[in-house]
Coordinates of C-alpha atoms in Angstrom, one line a residue:
X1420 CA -16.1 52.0 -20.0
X1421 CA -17.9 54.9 -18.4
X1422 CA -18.7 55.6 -14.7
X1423 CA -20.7 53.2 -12.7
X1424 CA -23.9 52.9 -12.9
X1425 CA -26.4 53.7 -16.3
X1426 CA -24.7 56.0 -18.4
X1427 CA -26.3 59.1 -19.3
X1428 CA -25.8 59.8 -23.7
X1429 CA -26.3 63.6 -24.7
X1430 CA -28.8 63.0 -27.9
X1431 CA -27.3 64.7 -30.1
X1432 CA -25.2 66.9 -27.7
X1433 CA -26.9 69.3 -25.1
X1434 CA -29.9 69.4 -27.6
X1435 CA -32.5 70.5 -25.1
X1436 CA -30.6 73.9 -24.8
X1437 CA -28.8 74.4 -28.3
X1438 CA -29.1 73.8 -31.7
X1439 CA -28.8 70.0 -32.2
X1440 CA -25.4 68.4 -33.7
X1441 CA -23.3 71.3 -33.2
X1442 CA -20.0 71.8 -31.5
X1443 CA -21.7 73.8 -29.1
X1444 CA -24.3 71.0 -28.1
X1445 CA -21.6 68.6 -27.8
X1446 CA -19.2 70.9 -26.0
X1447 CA -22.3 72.2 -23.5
X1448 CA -23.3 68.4 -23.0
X1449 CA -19.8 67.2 -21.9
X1450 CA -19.5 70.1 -19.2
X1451 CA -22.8 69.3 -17.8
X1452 CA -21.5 66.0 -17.1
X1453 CA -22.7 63.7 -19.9
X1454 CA -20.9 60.4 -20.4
X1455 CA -21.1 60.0 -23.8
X1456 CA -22.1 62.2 -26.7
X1457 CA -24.2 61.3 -29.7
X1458 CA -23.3 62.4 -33.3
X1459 CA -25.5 61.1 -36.0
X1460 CA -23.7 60.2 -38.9
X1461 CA -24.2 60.9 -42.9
X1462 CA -22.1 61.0 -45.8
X1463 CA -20.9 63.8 -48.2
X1464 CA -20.9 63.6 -51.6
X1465 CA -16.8 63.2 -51.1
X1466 CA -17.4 60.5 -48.7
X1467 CA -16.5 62.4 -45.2
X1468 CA -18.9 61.6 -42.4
X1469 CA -20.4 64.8 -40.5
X1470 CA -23.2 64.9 -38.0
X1471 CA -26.6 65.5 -38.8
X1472 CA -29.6 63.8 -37.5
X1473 CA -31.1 63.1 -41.2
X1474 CA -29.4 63.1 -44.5
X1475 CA -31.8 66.0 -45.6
X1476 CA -30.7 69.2 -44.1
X1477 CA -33.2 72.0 -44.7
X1478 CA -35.0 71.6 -41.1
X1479 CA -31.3 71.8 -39.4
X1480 CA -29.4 74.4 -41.6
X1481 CA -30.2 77.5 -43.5
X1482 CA -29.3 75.8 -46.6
X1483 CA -32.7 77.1 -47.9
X1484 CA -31.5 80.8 -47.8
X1485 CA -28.6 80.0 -50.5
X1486 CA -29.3 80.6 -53.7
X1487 CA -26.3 79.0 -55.3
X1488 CA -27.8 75.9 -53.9
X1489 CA -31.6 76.4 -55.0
X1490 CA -31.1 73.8 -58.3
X1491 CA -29.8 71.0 -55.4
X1492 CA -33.2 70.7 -53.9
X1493 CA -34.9 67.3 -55.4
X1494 CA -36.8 64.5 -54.0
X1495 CA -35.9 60.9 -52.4
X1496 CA -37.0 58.2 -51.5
X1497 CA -35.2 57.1 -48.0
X1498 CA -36.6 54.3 -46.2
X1499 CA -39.6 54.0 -47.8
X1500 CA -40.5 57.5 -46.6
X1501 CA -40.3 60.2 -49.7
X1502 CA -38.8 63.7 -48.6
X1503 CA -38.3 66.9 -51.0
X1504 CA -34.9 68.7 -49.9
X1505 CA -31.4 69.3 -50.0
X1506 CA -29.5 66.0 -49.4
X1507 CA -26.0 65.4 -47.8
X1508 CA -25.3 63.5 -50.4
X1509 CA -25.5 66.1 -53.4
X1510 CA -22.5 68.5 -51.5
X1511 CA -19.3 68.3 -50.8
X1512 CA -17.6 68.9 -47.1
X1513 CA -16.4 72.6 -48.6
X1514 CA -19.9 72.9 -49.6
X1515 CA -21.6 72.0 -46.5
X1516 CA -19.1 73.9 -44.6
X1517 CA -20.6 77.3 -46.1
X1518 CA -23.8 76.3 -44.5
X1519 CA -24.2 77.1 -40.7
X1520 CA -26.6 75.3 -38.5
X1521 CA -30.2 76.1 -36.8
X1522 CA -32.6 74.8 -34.1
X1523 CA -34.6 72.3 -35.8
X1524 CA -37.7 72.8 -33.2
X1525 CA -38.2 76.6 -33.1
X1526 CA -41.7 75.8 -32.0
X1527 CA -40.8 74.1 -28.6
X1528 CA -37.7 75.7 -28.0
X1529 CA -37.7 78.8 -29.2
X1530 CA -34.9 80.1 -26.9
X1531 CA -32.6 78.1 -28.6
X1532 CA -32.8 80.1 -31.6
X1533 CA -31.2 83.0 -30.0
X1534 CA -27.8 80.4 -31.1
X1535 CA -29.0 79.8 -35.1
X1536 CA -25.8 80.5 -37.3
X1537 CA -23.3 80.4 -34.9
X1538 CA -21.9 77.2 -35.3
X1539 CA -21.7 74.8 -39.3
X1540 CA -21.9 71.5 -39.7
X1541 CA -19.4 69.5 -37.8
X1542 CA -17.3 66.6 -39.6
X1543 CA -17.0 62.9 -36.8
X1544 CA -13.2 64.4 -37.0
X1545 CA -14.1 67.7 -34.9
X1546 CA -16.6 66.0 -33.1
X1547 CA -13.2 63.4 -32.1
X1548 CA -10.6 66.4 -31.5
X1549 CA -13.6 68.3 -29.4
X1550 CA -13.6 65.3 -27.3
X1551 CA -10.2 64.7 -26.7
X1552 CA -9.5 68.3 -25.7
X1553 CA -12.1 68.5 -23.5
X1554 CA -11.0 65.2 -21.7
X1555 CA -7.9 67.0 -21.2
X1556 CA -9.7 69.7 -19.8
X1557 CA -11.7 67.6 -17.6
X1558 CA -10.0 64.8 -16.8
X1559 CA -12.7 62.6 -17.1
X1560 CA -13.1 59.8 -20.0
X1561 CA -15.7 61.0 -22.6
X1562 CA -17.5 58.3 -24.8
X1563 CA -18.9 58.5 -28.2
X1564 CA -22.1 57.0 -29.2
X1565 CA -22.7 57.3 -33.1
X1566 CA -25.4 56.0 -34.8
X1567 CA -25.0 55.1 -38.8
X1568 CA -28.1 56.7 -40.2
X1569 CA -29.6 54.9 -43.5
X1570 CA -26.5 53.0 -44.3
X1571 CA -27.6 51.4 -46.3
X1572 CA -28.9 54.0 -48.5
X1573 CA -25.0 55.2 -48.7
X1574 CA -24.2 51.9 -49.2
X1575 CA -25.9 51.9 -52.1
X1576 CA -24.8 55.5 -53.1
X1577 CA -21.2 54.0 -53.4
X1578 CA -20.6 56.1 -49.8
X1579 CA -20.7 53.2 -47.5
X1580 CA -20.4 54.7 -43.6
X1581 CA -19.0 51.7 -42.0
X1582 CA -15.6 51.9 -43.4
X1583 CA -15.3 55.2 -42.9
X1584 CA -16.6 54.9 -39.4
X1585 CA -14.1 52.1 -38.2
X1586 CA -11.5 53.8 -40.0
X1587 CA -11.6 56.9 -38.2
X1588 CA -12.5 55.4 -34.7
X1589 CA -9.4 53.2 -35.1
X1590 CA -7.3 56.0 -36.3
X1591 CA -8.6 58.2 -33.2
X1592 CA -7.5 55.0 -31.2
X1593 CA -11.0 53.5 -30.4
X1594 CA -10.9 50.2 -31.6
X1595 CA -11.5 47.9 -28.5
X1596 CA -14.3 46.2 -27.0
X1597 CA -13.8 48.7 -23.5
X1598 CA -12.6 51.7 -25.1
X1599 CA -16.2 54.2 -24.7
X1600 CA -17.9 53.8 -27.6
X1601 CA -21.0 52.6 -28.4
X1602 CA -21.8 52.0 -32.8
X1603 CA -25.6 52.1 -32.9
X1604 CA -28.2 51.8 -35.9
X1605 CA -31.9 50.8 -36.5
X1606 CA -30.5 48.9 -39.7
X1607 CA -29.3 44.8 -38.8
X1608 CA -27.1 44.1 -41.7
X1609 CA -24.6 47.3 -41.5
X1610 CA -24.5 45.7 -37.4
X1611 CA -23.5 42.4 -38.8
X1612 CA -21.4 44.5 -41.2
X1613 CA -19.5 46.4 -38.3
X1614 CA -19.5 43.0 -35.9
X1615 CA -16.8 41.3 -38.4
X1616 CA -15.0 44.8 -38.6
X1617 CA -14.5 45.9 -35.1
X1618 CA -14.4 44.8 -31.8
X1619 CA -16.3 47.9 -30.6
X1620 CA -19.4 47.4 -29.1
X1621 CA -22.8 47.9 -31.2
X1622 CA -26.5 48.8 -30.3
X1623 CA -29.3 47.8 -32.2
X1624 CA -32.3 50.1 -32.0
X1625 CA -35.6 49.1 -31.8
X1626 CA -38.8 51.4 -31.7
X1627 CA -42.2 50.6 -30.8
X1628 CA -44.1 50.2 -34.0
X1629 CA -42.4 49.0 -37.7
X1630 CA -39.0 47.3 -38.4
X1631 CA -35.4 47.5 -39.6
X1632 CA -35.5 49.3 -42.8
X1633 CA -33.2 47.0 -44.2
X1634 CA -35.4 44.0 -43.4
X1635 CA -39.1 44.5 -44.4
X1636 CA -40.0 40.9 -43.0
X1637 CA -39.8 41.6 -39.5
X1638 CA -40.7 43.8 -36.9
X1639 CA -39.0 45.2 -33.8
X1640 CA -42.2 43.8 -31.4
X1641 CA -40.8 40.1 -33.1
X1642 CA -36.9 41.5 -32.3
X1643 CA -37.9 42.1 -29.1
X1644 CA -38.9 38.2 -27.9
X1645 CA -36.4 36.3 -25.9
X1646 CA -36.0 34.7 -29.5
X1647 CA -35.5 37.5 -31.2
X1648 CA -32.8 39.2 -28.3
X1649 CA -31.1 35.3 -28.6
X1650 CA -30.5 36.6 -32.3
X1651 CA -29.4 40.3 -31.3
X1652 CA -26.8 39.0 -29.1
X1653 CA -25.2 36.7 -32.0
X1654 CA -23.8 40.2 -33.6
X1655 CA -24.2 43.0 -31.0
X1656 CA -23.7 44.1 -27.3
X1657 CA -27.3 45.5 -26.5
X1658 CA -30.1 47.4 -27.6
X1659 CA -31.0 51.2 -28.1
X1660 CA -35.3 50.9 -26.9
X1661 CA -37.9 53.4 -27.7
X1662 CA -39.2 54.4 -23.8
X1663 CA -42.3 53.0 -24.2
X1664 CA -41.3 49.4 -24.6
X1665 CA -39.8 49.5 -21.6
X1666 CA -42.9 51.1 -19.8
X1667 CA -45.9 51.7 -22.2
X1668 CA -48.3 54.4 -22.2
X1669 CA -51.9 53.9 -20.3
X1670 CA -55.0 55.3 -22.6
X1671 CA -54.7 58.7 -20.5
X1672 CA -51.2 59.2 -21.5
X1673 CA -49.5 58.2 -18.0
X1674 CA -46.9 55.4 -17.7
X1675 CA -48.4 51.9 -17.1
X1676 CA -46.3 48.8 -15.9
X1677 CA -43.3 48.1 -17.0
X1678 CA -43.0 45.5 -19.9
X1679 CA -40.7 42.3 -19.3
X1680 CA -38.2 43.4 -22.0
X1681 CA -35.3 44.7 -19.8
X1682 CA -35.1 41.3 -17.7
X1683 CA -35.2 39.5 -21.3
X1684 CA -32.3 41.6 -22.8
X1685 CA -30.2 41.1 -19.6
X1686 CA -31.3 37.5 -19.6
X1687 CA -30.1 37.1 -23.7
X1688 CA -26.8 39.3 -22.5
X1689 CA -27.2 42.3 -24.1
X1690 CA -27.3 45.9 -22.2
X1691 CA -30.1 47.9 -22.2
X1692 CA -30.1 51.9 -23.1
X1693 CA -33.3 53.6 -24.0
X1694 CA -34.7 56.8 -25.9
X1695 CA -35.2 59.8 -25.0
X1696 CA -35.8 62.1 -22.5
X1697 CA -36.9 65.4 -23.0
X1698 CA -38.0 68.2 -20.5
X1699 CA -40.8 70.1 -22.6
X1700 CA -44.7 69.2 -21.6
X1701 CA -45.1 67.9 -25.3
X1702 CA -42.8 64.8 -24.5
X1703 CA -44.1 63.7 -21.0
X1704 CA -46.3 61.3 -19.1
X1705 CA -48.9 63.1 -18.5
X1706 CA -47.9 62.8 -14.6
X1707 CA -45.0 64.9 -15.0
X1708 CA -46.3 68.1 -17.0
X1709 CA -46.5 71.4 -15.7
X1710 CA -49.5 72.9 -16.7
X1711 CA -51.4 72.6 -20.5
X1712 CA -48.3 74.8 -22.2
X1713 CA -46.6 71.8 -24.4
X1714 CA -43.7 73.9 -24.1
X1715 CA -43.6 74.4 -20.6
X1716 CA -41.1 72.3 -18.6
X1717 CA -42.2 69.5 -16.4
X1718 CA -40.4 66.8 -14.2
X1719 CA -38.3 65.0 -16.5
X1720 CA -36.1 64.2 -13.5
X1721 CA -38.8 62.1 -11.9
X1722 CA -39.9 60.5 -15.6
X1723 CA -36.2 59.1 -15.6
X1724 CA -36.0 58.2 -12.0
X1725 CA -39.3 55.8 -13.0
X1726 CA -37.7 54.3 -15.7
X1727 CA -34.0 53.8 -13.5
X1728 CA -36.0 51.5 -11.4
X1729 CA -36.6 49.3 -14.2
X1730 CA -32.8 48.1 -14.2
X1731 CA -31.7 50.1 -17.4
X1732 CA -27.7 50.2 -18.0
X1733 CA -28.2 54.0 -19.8
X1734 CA -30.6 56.7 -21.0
X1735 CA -30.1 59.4 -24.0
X1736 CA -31.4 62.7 -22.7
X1737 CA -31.5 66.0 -23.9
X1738 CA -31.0 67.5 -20.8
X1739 CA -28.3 66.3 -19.5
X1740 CA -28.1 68.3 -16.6
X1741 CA -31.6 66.9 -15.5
X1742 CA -30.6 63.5 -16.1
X1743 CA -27.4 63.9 -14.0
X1744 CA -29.4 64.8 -11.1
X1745 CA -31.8 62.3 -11.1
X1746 CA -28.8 59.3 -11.3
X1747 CA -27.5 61.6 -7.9

């Protein structure tokens, strides 16, 4: 599917070094070497997927600074968590596509700013003909790695993603279980959904504290048994983990020993990926900072060679050059 070895997924492109979800990121990401990119998907209001990493846009566009929109801003409830903003949902692709996008962490990467307007909201569609041309260009296979964010929230919006999703994959001509993509989602019922609907192979993420949105009676600590891996492997390929289950935090903020959970996923079948590395002081071990500046840049390079040794089969990154020197 990819080259030997983990695979390295650009989260959410070359993110690290320019505004998230853009063609830019994704473009930048692929030259640095990336294996697969990572769009987040959400729905219009016309049903076309695009990539952003929520539903509500003002942190990643300047939607905010257009008037003709002001009346669109409302509150919702998604996933239990209530947020007051502009939704996907409530614009059409011409709509969004008068809206241009911006770093969504001017605070730790304030560099990154210097690229705010110059790219819009990408549709899975670009994202697909970006890809293809730049295979061309490199002659290299390039993967995809979406993740279906609060499907079923569209779902329920009469916008359903998974349709959509297989529909364009197939159409694209990605619609095998070894052509390089990976379908991903924190949800377990749109995975089931996708499992009778494509043989392409699906991720289910799992962080360290709470649960599948979709199922409110469990937890993704009782997901991650041997018992409840047996039960991931009945409807997907492997599992997207939060870094720390994989090696927890000590009480001074270094990394501990590594937890049993890789073995147990390899042991129940299912491949193991984890999230996410990030360069900036604010994100690391305490071991690999440089200096007290949270946006300073430590090691990230020797974070991921820690967590290599653990057996993963892939990392997302937002520096992807970082992360292809420490697989060299």
């Amino acid at each position: 599917m990819a080259a030997n070895g983990p695979i390295i997924i650009a989260h959410r492109g070359a993110s690290g070094e320019r505004p998230e979800h853009t063609l830019g990121s994704y473009q930048l990401a692929i030259d640095q070497g990336a294996d697969f990119i990572e769009p987040d998907l959400v729905s219009t209001k016309d049903g076309v997927l695009v990539a952003r990493h929520e539903n509500e846009i003002s942190e990643t566009t300047d939607v905010a600074a257009h008037p003709e929109f002001a009346e669109r801003k409302t509150t919702k409830t998604i996933d239990g968590q209530r947020l007051t903003g502009w939704f996907t949902e409530d614009f059409t692709l011409a709509e969004l596509k008068t809206l241009r996008a911006k770093e969504r962490l001017p605070q730790l990467r304030p560099a990154n700013t210097a690229y705010d307007g110059r790219w819009g909201v990408p549709t899975l569609d670009e994202i697909i003909v970006l890809v293809k041309r730049r295979e061309q260009g490199t002659g290299r296979r390039i993967g995809l790695y979406p993740e279906t964010k609060h499907p079923s929230h569209f779902r329920a919006l009469g916008l359903p993603l998974e349709e959509r999703l297989v529909a364009t994959l197939a159409k694209a001509g990605y619609d095998g279980a070894d052509d390089p993509v990976f379908i991903q989602s924190f949800e377990v019922d749109n995975l089931k959904r996708l499992n009778a609907m494509t043989e392409l192979p699906l991720i289910q993420l799992m962080a360290s504290v709470a649960g599948p949105p979709d199922h409110p009676d469990t937890t993704y600590a009782a997901m991650s048994t041997p018992e409840g891996l047996a039960k991931i492997a009945l409807y997907a390929d492997g599992v997207g983990l939060e870094k720390t289950m994989v090696i927890p935090r000590t009480a001074d903020g270094k990394l501990g020993a590594p937890s049993r959970i890789v073995k147990d996923a390899h042991a129940a079948g299912l491949k193991v990926h984890i999230w996410t590395f990030r360069r900036e002081n604010f994100f690391l071990p305490g071991e690999f900072k440089a200096g007290e500046s949270p946006v300073a840049v430590g090691n990230v390079g020797a974070e991921i060679k820690a967590f290599l040794a653990t057996g993963i089969d892939g990392l997302f990154s937002d520096n992807v050059t970082e992360a292809v020197a420490a697989l060299r």
